[in-house]
CSV table of C-alpha atoms in Angstrom, one decimal:
chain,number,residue,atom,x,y,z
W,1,UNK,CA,0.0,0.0,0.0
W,2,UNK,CA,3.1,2.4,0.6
W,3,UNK,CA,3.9,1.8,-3.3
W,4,UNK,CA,4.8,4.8,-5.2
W,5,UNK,CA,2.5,3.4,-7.9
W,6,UNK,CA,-0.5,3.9,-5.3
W,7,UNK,CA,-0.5,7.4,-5.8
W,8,UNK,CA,-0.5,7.8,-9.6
W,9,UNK,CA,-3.8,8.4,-11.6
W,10,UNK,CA,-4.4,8.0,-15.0
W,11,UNK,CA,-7.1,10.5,-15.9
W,12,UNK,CA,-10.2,9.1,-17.8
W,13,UNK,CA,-11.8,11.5,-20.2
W,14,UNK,CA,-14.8,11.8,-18.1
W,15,UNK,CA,-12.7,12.9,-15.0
W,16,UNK,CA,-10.4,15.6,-16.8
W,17,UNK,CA,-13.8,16.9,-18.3
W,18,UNK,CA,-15.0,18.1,-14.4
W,19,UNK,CA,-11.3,19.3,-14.0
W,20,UNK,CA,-9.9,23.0,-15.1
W,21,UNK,CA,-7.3,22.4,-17.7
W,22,UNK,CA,-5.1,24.8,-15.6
W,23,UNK,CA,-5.0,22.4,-12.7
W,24,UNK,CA,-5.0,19.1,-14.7
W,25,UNK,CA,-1.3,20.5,-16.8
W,26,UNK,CA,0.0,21.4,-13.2
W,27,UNK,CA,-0.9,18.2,-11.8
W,28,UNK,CA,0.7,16.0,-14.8
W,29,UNK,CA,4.0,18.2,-14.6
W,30,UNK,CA,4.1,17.9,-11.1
W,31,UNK,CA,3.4,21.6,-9.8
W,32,UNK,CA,1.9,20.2,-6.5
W,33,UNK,CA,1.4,23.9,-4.7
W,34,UNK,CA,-0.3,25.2,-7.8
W,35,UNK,CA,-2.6,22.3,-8.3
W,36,UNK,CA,-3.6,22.2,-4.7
W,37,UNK,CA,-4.6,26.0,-5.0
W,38,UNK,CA,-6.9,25.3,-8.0
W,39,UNK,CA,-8.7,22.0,-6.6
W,40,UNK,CA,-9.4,23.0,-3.1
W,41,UNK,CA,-12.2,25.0,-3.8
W,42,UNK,CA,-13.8,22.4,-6.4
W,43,UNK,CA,-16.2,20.3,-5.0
W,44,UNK,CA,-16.4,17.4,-7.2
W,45,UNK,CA,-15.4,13.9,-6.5
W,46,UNK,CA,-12.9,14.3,-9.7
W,47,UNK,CA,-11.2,16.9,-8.3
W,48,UNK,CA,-11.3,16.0,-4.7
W,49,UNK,CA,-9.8,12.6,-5.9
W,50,UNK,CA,-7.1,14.5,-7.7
W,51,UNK,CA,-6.4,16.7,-5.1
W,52,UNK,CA,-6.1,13.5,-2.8
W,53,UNK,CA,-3.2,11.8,-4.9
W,54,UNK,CA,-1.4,15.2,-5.1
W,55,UNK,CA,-1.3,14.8,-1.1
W,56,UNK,CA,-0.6,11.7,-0.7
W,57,UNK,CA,2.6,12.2,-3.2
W,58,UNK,CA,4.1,14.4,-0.7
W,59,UNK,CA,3.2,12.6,2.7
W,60,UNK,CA,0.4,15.1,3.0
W,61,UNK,CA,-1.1,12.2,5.1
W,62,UNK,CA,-4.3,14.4,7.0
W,63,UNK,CA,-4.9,16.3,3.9
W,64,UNK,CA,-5.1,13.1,1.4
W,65,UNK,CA,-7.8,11.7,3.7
W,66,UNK,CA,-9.9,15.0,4.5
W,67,UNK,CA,-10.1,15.1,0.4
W,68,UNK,CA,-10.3,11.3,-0.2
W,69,UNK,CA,-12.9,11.4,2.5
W,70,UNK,CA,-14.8,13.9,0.0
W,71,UNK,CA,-14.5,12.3,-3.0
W,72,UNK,CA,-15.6,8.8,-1.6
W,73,UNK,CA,-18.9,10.6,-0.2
W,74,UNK,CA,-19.4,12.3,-3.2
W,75,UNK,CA,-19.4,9.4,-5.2
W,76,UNK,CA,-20.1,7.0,-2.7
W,77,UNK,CA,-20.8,3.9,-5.9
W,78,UNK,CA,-16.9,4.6,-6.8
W,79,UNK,CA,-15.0,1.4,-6.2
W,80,UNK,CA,-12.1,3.3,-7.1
W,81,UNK,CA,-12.6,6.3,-4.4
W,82,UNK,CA,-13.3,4.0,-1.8
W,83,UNK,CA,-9.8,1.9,-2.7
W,84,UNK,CA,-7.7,5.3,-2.9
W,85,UNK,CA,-9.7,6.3,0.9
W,86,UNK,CA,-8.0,2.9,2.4
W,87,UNK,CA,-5.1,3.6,0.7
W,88,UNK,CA,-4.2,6.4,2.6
W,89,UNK,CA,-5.8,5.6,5.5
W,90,UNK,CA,-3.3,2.9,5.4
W,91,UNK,CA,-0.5,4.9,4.7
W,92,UNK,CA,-1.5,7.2,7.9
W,93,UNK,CA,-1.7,4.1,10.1
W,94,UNK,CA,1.8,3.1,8.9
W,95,UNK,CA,2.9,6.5,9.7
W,96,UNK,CA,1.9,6.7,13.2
W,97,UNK,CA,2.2,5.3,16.5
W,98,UNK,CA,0.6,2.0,17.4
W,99,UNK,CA,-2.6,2.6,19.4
W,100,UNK,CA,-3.3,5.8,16.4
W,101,UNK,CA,-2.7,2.7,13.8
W,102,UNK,CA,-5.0,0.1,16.0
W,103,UNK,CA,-7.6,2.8,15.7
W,104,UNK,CA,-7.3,3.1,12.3
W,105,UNK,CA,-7.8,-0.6,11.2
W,106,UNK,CA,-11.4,-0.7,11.3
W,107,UNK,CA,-11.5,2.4,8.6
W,108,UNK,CA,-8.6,0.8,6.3
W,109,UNK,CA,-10.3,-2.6,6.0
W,110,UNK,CA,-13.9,-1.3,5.6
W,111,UNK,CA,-12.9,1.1,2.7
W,112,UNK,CA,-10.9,-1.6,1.3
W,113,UNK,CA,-14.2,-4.1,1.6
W,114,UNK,CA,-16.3,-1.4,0.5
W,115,UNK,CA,-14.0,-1.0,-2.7
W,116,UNK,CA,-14.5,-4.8,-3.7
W,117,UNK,CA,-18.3,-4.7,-2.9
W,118,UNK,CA,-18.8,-2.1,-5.5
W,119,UNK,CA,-16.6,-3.6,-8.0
W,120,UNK,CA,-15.8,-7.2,-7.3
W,121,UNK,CA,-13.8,-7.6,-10.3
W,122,UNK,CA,-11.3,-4.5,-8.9
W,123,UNK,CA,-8.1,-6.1,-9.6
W,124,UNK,CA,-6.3,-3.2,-7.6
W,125,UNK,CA,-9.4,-3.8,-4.7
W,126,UNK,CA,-9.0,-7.0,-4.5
W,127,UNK,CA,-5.0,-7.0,-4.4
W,128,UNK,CA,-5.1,-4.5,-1.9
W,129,UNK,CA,-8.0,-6.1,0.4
W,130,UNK,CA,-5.7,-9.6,0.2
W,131,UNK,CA,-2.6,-8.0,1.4
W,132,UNK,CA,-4.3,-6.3,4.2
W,133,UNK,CA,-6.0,-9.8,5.1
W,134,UNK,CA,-2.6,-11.5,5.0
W,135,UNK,CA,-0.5,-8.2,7.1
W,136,UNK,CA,-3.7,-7.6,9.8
W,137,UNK,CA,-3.6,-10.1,12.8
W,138,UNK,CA,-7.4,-11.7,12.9
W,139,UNK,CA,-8.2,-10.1,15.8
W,140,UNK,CA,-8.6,-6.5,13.6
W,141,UNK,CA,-10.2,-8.8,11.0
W,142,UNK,CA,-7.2,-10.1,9.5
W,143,UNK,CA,-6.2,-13.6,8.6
W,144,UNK,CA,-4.4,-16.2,6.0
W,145,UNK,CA,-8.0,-18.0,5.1
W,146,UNK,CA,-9.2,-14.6,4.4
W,147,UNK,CA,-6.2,-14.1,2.0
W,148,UNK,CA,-6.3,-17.2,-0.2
W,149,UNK,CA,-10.1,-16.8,-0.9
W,150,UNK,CA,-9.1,-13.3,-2.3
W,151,UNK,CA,-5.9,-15.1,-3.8
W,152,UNK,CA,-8.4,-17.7,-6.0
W,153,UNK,CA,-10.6,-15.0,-7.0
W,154,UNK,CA,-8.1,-13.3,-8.4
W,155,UNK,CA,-6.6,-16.1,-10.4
W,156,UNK,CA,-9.9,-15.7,-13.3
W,157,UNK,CA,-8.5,-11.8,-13.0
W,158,UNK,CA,-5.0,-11.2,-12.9
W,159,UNK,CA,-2.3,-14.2,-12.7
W,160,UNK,CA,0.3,-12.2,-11.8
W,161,UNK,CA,-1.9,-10.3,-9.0
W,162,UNK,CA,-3.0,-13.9,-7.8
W,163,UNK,CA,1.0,-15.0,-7.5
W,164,UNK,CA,2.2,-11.6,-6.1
W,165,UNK,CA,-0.2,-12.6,-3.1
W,166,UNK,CA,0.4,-16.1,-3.1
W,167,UNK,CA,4.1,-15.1,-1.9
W,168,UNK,CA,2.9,-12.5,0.8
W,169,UNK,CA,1.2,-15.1,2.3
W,170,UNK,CA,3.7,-17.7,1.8
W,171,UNK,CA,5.5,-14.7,3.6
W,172,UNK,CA,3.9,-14.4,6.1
W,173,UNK,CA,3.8,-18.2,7.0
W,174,UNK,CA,7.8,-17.8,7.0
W,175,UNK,CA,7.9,-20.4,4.2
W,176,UNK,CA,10.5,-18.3,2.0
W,177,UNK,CA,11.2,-21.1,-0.5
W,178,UNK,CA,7.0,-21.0,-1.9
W,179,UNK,CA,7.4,-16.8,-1.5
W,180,UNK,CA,10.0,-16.7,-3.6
W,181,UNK,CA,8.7,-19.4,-6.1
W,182,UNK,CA,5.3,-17.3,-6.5
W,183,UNK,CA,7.3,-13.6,-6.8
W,184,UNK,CA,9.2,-15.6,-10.0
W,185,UNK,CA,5.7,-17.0,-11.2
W,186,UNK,CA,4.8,-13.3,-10.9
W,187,UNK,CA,8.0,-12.5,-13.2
W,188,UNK,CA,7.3,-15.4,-15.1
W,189,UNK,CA,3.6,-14.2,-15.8
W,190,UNK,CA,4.0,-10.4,-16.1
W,191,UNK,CA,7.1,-9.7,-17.0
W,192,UNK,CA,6.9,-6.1,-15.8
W,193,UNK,CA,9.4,-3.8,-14.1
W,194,UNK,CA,6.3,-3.6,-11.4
W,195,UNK,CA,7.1,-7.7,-10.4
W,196,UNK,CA,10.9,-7.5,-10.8
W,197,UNK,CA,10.4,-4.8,-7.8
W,198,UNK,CA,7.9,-6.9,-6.0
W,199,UNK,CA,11.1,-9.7,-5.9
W,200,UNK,CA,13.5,-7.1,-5.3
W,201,UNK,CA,11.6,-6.1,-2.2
W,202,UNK,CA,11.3,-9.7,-1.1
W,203,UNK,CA,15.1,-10.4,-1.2
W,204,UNK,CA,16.1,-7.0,0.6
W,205,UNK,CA,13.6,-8.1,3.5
W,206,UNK,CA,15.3,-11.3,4.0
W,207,UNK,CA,18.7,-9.3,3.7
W,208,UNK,CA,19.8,-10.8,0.2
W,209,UNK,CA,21.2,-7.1,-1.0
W,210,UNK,CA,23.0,-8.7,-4.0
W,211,UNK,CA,19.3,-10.1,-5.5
W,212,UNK,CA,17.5,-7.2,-4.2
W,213,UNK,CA,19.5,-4.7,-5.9
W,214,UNK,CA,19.9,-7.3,-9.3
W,215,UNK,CA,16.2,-6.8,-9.6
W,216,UNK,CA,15.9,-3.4,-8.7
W,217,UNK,CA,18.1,-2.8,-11.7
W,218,UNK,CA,15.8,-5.4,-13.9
W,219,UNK,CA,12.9,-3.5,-12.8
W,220,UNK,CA,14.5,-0.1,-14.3
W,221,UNK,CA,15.5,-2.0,-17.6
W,222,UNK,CA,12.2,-3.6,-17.8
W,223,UNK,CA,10.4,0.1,-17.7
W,224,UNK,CA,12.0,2.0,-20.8
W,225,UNK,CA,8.8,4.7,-20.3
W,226,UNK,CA,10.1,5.8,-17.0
W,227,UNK,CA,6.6,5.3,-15.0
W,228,UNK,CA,6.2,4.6,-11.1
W,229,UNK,CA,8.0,1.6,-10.7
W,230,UNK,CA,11.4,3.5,-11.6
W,231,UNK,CA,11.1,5.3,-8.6
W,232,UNK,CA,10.2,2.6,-6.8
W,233,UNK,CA,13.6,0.4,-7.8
W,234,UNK,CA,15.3,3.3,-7.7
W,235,UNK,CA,14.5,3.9,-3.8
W,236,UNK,CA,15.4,0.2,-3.1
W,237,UNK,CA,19.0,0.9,-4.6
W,238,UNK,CA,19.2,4.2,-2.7
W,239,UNK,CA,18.3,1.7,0.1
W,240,UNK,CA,21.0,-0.7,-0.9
W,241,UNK,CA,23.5,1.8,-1.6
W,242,UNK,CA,24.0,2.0,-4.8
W,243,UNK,CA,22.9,5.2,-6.0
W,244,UNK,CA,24.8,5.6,-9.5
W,245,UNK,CA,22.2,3.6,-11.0
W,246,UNK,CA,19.6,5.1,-9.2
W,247,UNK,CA,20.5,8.4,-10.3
W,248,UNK,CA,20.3,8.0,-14.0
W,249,UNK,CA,17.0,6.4,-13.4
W,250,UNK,CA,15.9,9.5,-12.0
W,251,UNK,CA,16.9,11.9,-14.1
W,252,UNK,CA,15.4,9.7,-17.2
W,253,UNK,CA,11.9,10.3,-14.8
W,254,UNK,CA,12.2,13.8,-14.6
W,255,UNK,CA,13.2,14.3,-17.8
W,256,UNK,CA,9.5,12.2,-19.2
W,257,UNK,CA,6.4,13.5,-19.8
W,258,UNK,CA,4.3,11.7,-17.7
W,259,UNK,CA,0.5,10.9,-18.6
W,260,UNK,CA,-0.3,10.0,-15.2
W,261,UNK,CA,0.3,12.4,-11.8
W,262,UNK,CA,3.5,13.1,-11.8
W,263,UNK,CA,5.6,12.1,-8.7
W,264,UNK,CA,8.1,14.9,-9.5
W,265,UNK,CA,8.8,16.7,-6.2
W,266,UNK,CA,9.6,12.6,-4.5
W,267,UNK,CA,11.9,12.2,-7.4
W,268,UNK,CA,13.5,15.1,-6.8
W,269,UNK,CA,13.9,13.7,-3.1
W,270,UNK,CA,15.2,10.7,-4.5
W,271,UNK,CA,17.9,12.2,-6.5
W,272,UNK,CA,19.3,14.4,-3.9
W,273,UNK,CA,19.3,11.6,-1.9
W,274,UNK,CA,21.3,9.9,-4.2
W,275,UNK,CA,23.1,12.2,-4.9
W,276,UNK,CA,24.3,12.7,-1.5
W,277,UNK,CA,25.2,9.5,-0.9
W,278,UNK,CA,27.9,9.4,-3.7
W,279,UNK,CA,29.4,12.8,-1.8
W,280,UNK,CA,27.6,15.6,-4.5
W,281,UNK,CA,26.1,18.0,-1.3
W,282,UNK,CA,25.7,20.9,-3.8
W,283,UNK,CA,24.0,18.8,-6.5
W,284,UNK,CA,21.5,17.2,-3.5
W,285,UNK,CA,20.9,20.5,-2.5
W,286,UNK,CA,19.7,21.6,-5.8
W,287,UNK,CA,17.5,18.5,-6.3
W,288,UNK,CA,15.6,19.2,-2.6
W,289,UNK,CA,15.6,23.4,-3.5
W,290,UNK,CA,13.5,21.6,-7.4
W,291,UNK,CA,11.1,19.7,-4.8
W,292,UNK,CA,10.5,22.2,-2.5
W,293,UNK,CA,9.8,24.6,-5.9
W,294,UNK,CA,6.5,22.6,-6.8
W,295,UNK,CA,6.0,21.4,-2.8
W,296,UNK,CA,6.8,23.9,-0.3
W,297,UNK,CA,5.8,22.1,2.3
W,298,UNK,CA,6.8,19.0,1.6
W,299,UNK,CA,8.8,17.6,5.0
W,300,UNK,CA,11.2,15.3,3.2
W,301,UNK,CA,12.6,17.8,0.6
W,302,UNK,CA,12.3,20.5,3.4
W,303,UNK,CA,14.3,18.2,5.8
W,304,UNK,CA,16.9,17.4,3.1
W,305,UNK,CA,17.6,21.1,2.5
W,306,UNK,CA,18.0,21.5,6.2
W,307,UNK,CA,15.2,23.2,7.0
């Protein structure tokens, strides 16, 4: 759920309709601030969605759920609104101290049920709703059973989605030989830079840096457009410390013109992070002064710059 990927939005021509141009170019080039100021006042579930994936890109945790909270009761038949509500409800919870996180469980797994009630063939809902199941202990409604019923159903819907599951509960039952056999049926399946990360993570949470960061480096050959999972390998090498790669990956982001929400101002995080870990202060600097230009407030470029 804390997947760079999860906060990306490819706009339907029905959504950018109920959007001002203005704030849809800003949003796609990455000008957080500006896009913010034009959707606040909007009150549409498009554009309170919109605004919500502009928050959540830079940790704007409270803010991402007082908008996703709009959008979801503004359109409350949206499968899709009510996924993106637990999404970030999650991402709070992850981001706070246990009994605010225990609090939060109820509202993360309802919004994540509600999202496969309205649209049980949700790929995304379903994937989502089966990790929580196999992460949640039972007594907040968690639980393995749970998990491989949404694992079956969706095997009819997405193969790759059903493996990438498979192995988190395989996981989660500490039986690494079957979770590491399912992330590879994933590959196998896919063949996307999205499943080389999915094994990439796997390896560097069993402390196999070596794999981790071989993958992370498929995952970046394996995505020649540049789209979400970049960043995503590219953090793991960051991680890993290995930043050269990382930073070419980076700059190849920046320098794409993304269809989707742009991630810019985190990319920008990422490269001056990487950048500072090969010893370039001045060039890190510049990278956190370009996120803090299109997210003022945004507390990881801010703390970079040494604010």
């Amino acid at each position: 759920m804390s997947r760079v990927a999860c906060v990306t939005l490819l706009f339907a021509a029905t959504a950018a309709a109920q959007i001002p141009a203005p704030a849809l170019a800003d949003a796609r080039a990455g000008r957080v601030d500006a896009a913010v100021a034009a959707l606040k006042p909007i009150r549409n579930a498009d554009a309170q969605e919109l605004l919500c994936k502009l928050y959540s890109s830079v940790d704007g945790r409270d803010e991402a759920i007082t908008a996703c909270e709009s959008a979801a009761s503004l359109a409350p038949s949206n499968s899709d609104y009510a996924l993106e509500l637990a999404r970030v409800y999650g991402n709070k919870a992850d981001h706070s101290g246990t009994f605010t996180g225990m609090r939060m469980v109820s509202k993360i797994r309802g919004s994540f049920e509600k999202a496969v009630q309205l649209n049980p063939k949700n790929v995304e809902a379903l994937s989502d709703l089966g990790q929580f199941y196999a992460e949640a202990p039972g007594i907040v409604g968690g639980g393995l059973d749970k998990a491989r019923d949404i694992a079956n159903r969706l095997k009819p819907l997405s193969a790759a989605r059903a493996h990438r599951l498979s192995a988190m509960i395989a996981a989660k039952s500490k039986d690494d030989a079957t979770a590491e056999a399912e992330y590879r049926a994933e590959l196998a399946v896919a063949h996307s830079p999205e499943a080389y990360v999915d094994l990439a993570s796997f390896y560097r949470s069993r402390k196999q840096a070596d794999r981790a960061a071989q993958n992370a480096k498929l995952a970046l050959a394996a995505d020649p457009h540049h789209g979400p999972d970049t960043l995503d390998a590219a953090a793991i090498l960051i991680d890993l410390k290995q930043p050269i790669e990382a930073i070419a990956a980076l700059r190849a982001y920046l320098g794409t013109q993304q269809i989707e929400l742009s991630a810019f101002a985190h990319a920008h995080v990422l490269l001056g992070n990487a950048l500072k870990a090969t010893g370039d202060t001045a060039g890190a600097q510049k990278e956190y002064a370009a996120a803090l230009a299109l997210a003022a407030n945004y507390d990881a470029a801010r703390k970079g710059a040494g604010q």
